[in-house]
PDB file of C-alpha atoms in Angstrom:
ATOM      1  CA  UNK A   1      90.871 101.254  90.197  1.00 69.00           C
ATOM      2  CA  UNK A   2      89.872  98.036  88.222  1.00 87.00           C
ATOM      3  CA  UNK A   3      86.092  98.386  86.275  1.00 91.00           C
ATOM      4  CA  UNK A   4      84.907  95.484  88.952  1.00 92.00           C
ATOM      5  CA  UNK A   5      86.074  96.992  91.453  1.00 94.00           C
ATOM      6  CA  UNK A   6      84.250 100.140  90.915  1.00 95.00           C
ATOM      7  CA  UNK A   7      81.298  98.041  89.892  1.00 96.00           C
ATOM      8  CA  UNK A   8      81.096  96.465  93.392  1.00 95.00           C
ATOM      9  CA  UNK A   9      81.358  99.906  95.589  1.00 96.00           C
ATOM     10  CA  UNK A  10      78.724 101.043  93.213  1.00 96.00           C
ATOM     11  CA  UNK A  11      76.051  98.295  94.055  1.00 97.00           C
ATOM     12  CA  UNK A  12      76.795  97.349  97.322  1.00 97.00           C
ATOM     13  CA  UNK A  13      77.208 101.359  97.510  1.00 96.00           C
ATOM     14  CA  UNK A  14      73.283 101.217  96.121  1.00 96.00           C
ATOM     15  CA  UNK A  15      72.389  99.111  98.773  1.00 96.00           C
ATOM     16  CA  UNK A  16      73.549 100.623 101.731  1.00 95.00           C
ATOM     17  CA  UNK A  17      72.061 103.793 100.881  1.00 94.00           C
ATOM     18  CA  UNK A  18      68.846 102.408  99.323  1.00 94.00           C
ATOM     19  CA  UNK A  19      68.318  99.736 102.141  1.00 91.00           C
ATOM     20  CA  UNK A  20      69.853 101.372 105.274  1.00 88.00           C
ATOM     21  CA  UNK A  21      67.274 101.809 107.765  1.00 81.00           C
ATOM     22  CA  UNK A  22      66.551 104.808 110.549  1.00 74.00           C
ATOM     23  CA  UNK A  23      69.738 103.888 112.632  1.00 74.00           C
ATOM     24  CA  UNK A  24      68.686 106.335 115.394  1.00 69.00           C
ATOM     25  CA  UNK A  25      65.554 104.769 115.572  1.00 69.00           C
ATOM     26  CA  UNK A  26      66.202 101.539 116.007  1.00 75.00           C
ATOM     27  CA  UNK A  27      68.971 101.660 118.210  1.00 78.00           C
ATOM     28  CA  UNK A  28      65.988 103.488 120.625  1.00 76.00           C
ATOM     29  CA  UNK A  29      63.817 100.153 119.954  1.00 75.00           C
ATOM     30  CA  UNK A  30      66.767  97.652 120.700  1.00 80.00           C
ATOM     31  CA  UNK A  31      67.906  98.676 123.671  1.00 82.00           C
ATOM     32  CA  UNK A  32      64.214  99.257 124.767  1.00 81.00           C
ATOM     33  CA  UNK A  33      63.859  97.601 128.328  1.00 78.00           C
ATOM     34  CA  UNK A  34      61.099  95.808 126.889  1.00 81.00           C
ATOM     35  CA  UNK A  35      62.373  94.092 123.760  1.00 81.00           C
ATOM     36  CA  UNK A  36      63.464  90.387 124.652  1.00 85.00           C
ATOM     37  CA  UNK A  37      67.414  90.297 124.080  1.00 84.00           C
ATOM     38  CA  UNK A  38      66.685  87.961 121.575  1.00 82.00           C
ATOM     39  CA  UNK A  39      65.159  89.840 119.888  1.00 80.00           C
ATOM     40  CA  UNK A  40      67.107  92.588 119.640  1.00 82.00           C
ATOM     41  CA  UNK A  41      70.114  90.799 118.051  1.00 85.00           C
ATOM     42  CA  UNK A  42      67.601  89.618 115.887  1.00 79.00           C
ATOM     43  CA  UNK A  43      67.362  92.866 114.886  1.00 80.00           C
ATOM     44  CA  UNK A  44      70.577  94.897 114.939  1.00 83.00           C
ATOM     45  CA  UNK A  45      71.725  91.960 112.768  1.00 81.00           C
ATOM     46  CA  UNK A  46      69.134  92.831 109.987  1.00 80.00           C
ATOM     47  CA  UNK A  47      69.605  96.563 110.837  1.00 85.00           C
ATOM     48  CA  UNK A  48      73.491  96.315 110.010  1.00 89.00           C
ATOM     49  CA  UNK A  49      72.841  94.112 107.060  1.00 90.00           C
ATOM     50  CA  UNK A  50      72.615  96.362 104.323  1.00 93.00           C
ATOM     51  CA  UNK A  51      75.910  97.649 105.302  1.00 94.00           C
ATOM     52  CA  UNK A  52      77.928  94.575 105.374  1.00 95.00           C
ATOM     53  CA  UNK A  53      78.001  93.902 101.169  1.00 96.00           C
ATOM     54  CA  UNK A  54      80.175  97.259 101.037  1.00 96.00           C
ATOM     55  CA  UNK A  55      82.115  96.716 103.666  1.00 96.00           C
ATOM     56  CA  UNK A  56      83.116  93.545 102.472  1.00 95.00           C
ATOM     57  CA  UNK A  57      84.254  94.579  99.202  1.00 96.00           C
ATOM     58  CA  UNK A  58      86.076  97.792 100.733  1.00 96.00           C
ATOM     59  CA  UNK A  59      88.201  95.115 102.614  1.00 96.00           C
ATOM     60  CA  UNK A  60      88.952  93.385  99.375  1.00 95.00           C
ATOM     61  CA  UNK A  61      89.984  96.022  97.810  1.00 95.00           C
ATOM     62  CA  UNK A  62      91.757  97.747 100.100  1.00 94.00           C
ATOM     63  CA  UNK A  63      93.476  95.402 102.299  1.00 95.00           C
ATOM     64  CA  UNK A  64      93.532  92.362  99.611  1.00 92.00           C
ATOM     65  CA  UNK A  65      90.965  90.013 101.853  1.00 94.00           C
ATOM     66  CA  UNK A  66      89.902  86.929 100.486  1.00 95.00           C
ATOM     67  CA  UNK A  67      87.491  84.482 102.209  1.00 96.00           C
ATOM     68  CA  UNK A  68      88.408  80.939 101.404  1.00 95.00           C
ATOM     69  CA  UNK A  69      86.193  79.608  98.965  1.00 94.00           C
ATOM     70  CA  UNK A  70      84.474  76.376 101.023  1.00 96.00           C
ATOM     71  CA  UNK A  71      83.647  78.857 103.693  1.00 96.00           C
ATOM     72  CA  UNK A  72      82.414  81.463 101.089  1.00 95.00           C
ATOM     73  CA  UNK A  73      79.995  78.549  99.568  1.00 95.00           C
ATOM     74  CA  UNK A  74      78.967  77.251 102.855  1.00 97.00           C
ATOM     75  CA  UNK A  75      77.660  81.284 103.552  1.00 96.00           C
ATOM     76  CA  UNK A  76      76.269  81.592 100.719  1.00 96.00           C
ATOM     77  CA  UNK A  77      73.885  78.864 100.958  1.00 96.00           C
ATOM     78  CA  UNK A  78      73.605  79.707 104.580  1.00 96.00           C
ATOM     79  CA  UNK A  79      72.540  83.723 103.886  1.00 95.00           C
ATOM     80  CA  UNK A  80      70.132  82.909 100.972  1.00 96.00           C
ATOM     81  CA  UNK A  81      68.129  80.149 102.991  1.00 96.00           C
ATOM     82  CA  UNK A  82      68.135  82.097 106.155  1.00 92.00           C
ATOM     83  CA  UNK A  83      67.126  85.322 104.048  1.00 91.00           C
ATOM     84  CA  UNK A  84      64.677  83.962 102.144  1.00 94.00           C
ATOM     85  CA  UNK A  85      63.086  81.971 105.048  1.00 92.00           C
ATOM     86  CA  UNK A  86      63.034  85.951 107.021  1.00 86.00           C
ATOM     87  CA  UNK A  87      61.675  87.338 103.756  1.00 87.00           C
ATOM     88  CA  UNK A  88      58.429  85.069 103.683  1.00 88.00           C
ATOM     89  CA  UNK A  89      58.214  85.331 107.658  1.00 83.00           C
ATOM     90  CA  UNK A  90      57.924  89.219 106.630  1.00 76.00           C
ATOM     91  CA  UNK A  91      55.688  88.696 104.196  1.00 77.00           C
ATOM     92  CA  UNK A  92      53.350  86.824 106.172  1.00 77.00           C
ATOM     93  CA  UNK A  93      53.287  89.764 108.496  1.00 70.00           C
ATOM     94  CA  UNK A  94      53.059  92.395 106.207  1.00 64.00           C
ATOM     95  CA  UNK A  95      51.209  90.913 103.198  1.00 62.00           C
ATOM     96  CA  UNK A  96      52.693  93.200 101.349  1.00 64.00           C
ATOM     97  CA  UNK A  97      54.092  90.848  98.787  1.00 65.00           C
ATOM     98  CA  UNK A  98      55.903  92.334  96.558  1.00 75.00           C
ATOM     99  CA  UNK A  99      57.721  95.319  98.120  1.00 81.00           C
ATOM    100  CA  UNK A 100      57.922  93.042 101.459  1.00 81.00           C
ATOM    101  CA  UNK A 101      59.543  90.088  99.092  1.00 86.00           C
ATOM    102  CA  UNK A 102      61.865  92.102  96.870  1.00 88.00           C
ATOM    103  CA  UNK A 103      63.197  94.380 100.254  1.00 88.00           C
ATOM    104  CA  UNK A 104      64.446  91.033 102.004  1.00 89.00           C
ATOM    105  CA  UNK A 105      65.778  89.285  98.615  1.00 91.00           C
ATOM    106  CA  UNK A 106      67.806  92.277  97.642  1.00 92.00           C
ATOM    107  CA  UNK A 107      69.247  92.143 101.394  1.00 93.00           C
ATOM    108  CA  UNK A 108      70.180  88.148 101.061  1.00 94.00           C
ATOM    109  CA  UNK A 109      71.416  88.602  97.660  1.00 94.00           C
ATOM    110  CA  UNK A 110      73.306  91.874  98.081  1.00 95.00           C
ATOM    111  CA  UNK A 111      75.101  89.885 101.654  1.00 95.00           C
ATOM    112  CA  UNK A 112      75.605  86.611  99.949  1.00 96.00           C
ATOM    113  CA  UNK A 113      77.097  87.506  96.708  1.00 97.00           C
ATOM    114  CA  UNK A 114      79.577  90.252  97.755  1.00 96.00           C
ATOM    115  CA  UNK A 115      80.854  87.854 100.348  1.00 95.00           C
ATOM    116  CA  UNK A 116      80.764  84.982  97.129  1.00 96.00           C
ATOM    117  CA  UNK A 117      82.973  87.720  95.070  1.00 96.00           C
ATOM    118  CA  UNK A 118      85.705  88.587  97.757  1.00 96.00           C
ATOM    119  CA  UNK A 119      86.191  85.029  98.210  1.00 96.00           C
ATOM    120  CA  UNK A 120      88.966  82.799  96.160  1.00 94.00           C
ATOM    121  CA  UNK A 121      86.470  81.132  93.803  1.00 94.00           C
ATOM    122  CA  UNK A 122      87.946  80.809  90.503  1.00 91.00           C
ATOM    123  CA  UNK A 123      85.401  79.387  88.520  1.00 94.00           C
ATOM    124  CA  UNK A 124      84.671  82.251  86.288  1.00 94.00           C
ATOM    125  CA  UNK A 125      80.449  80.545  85.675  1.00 96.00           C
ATOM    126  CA  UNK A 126      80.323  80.729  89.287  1.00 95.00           C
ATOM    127  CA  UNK A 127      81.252  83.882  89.707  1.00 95.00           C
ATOM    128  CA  UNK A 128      78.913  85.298  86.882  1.00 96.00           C
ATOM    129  CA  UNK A 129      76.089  83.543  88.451  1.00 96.00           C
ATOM    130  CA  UNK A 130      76.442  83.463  91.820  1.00 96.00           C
ATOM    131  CA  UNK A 131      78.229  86.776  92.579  1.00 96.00           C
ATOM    132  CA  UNK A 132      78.375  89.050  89.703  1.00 97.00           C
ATOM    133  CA  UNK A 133      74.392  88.758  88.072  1.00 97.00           C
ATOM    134  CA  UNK A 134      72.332  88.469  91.956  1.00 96.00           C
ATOM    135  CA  UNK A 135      74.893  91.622  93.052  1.00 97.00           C
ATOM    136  CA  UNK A 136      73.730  93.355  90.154  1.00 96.00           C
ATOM    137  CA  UNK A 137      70.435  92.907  90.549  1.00 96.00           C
ATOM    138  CA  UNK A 138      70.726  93.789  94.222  1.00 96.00           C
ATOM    139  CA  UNK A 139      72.634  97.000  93.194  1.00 96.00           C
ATOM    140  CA  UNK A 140      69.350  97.779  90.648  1.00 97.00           C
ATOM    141  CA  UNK A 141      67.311  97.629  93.771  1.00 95.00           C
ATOM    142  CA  UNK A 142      68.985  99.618  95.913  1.00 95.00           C
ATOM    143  CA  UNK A 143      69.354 102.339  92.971  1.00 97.00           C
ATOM    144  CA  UNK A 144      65.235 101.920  92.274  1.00 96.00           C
ATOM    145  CA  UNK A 145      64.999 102.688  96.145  1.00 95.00           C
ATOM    146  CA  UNK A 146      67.120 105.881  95.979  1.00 96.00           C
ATOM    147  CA  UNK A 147      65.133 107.016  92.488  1.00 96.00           C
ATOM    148  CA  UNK A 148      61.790 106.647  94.410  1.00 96.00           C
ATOM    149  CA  UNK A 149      62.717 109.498  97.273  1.00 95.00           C
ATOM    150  CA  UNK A 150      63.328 111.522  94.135  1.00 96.00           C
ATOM    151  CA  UNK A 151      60.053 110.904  92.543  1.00 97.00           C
ATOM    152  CA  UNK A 152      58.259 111.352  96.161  1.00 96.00           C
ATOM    153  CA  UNK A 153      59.771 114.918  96.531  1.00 96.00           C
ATOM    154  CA  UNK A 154      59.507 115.771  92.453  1.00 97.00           C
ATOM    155  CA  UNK A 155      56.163 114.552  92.450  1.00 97.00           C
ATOM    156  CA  UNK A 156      54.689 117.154  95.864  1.00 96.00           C
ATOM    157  CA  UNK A 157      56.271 119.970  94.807  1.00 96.00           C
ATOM    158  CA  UNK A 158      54.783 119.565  91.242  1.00 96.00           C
ATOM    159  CA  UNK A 159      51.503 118.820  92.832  1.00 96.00           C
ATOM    160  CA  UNK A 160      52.167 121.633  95.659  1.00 95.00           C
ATOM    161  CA  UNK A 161      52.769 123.950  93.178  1.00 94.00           C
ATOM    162  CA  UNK A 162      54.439 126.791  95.387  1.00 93.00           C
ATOM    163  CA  UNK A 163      51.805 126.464  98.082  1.00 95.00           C
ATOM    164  CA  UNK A 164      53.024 125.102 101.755  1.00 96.00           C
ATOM    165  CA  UNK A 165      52.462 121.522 101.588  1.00 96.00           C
ATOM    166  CA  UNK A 166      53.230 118.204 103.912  1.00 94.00           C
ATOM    167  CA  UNK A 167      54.102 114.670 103.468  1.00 94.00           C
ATOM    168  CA  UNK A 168      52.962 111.948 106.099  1.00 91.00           C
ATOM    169  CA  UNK A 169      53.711 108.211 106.237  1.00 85.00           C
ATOM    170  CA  UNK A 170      50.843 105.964 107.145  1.00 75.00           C
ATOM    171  CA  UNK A 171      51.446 106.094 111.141  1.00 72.00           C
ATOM    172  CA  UNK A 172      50.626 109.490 110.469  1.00 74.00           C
ATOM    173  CA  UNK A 173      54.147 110.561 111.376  1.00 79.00           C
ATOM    174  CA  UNK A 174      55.150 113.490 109.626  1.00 85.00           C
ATOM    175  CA  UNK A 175      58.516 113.283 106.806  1.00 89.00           C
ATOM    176  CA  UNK A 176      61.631 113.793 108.964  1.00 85.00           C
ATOM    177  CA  UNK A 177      63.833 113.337 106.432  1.00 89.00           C
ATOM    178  CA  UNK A 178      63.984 112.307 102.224  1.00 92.00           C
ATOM    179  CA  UNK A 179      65.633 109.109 103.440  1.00 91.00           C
ATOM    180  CA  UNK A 180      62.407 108.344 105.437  1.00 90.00           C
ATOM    181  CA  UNK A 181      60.869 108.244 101.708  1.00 93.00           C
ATOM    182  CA  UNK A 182      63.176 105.744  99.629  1.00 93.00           C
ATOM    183  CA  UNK A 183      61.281 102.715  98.033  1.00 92.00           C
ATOM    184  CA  UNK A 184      62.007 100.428 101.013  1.00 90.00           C
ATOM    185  CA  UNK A 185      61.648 102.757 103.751  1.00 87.00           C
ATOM    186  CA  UNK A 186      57.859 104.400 102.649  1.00 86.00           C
ATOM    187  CA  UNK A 187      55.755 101.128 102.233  1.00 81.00           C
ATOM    188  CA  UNK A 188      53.065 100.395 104.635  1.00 75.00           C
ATOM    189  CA  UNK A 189      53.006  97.595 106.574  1.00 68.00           C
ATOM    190  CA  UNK A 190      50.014  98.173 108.941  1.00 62.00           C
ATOM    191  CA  UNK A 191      46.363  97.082 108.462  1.00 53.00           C
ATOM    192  CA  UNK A 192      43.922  99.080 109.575  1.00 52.00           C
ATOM    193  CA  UNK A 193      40.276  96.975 108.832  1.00 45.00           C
ATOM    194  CA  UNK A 194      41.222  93.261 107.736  1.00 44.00           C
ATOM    195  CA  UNK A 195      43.834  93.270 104.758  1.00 45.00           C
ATOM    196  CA  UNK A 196      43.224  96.624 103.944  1.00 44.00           C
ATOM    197  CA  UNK A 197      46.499  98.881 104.637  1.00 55.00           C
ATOM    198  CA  UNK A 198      46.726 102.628 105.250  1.00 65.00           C
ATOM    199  CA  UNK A 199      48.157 104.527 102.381  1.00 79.00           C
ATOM    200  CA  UNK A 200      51.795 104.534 102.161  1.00 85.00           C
ATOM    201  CA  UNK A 201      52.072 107.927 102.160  1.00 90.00           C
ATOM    202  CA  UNK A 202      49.980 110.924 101.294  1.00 92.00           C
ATOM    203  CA  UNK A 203      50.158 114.833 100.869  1.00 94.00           C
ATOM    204  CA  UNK A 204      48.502 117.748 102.248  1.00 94.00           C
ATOM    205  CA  UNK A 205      48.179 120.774 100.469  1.00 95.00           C
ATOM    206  CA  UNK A 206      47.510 124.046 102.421  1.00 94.00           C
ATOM    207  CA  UNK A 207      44.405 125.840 101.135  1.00 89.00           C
ATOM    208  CA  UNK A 208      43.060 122.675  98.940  1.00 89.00           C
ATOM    209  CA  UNK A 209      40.215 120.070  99.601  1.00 87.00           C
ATOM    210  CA  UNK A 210      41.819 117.515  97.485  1.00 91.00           C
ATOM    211  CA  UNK A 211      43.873 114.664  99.374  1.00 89.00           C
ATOM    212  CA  UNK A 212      46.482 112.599  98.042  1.00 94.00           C
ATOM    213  CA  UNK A 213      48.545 109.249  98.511  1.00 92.00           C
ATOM    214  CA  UNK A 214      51.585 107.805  96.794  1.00 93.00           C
ATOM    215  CA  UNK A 215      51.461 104.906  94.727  1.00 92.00           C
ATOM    216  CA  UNK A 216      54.146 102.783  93.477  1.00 91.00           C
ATOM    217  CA  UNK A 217      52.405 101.640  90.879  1.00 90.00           C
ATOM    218  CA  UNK A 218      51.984 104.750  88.941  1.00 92.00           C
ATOM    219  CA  UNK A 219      55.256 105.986  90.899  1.00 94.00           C
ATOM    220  CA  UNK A 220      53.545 109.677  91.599  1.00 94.00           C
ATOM    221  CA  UNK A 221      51.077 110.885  94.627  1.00 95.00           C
ATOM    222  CA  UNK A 222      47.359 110.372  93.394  1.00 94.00           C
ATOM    223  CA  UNK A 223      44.019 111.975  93.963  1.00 92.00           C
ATOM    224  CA  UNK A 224      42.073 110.195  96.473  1.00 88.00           C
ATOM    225  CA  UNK A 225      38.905 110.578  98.053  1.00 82.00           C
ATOM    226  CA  UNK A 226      39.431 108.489 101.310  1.00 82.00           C
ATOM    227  CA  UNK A 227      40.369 110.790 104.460  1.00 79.00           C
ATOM    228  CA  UNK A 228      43.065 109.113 106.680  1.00 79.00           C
ATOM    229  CA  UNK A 229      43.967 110.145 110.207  1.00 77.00           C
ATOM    230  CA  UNK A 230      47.125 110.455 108.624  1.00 78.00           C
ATOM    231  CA  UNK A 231      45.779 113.444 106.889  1.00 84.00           C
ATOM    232  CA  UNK A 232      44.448 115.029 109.690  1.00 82.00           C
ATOM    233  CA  UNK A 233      48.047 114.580 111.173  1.00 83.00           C
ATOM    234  CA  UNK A 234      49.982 116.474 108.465  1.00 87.00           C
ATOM    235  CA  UNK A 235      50.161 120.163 108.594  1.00 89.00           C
ATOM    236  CA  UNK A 236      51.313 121.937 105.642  1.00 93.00           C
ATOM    237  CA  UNK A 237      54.470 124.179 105.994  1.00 93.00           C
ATOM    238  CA  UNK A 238      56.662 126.472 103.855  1.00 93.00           C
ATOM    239  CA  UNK A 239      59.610 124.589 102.064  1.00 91.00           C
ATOM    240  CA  UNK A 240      58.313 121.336 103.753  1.00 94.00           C
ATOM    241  CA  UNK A 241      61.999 119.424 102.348  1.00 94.00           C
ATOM    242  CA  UNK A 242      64.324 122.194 103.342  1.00 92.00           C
ATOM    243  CA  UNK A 243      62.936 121.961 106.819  1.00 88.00           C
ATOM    244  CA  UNK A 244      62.543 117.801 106.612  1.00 87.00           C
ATOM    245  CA  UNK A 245      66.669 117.572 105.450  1.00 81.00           C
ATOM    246  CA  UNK A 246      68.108 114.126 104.410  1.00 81.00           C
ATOM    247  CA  UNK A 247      67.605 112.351 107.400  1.00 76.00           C
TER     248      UNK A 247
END
């Protein structure tokens, strides 16, 4: 296999498993009697997105598919001002700027450059700057995602220490899985008094006072003094991730 072909499946690999959302759960909300139809192809097109970039390039690869190259341009410019449009609309709901802003740009980059690279562009500039360096970047993401589940179940068994332990998100819904704690699934997007947001996560340590919630900044679950119903939620158990699985 060519080195940029192997390049591609690994980012747009990155992406689909750093981006991928809770399928099972939002197939429940979509086909929810009470979500406008709308709506819900609204969503299961943004659900399905993070998939599309690899699937793309498997066809490439595998079958030889190239997109004609006017039709590839006219997408691209078509994905990125559509995605970044949807990115600020979810940053004005979430307010969570940066997390909110780099989750839907890593989407509309991943999308529109794989589908810029399997086209028959030949301009080798183009292809460095439109396809190969936002694909990249996109793949980065998705990696950073994957890295931050690791950290998240590193850091509360470190902190844990042996002892039974549990990890909620801020619904207060406990772990079901390590996917449920990738750097684009965990962040909150809830406010609970004005603009301030619950945690998004924390940790509950059988037999200990002390509290704690994750940060991204410092990329590790911190001491904290503010109680969260969250907290109240979580109930420590033995081998908390061998019970919680991958999904």
């Amino acid at each position: 296999m060519k080195r940029e072909h192997s390049f591609l499946l690994g980012a747009t690999g990155a992406i689909a498993l750093g981006l991928s959302p809770d399928y099972a759960a939002a197939l429940a909300y979509i086909t929810s009697e009470f979500v406008p139809f709308e709506w819900a192809i609204l969503t299961a097109i943004c659900i399905t997105s993070p998939l599309l970039p690899v699937a793309l390039v498997a066809a490439h690869i595998f079958t030889g598919m190239r997109i004609h190259w006017l039709l590839a341009s006219f997408l691209f410019g078509l994905i990125v001002l559509f995605g970044t449009l949807a990115s600020l609309v979810w940053v004005a709901v979430t307010f969570v700027l940066s997390l909110s802003l780099a989750h839907g740009m890593t989407l509309t980059l991943g999308l529109a450059s794989s589908l810029f690279l399997v086209s028959s562009v030949s301009s080798a500039d183009a292809r460095l700057w439109f396809g190969w360096v936002p694909i990249g970047l996109a793949g980065l993401s998705g990696l950073w995602s994957l890295l931050m589940a690791g950290l998240v179940v590193l850091s509360s068994i470190v902190i844990a220490d042996g002892k039974p332990f549990c990890v909620a998100q801020a619904s207060g819904n406990r772990v079901t899985g390590v996917a449920a704690v990738r750097g684009f699934a965990l962040y909150a997007t809830e406010a609970t008094h004005g603009l301030t947001f619950e945690f998004h996560a924390v940790l509950v340590v059988e037999g200990s006072e002390q509290k704690y919630n994750w940060s991204y900044a410092k990329h590790r679950f911190v001491e904290t003094g503010y109680p969260t119903s969250a907290m109240e939620k979580c109930t420590p158990v033995e081998g908390f991730w061998i019970t919680a699985g991958l999904f």
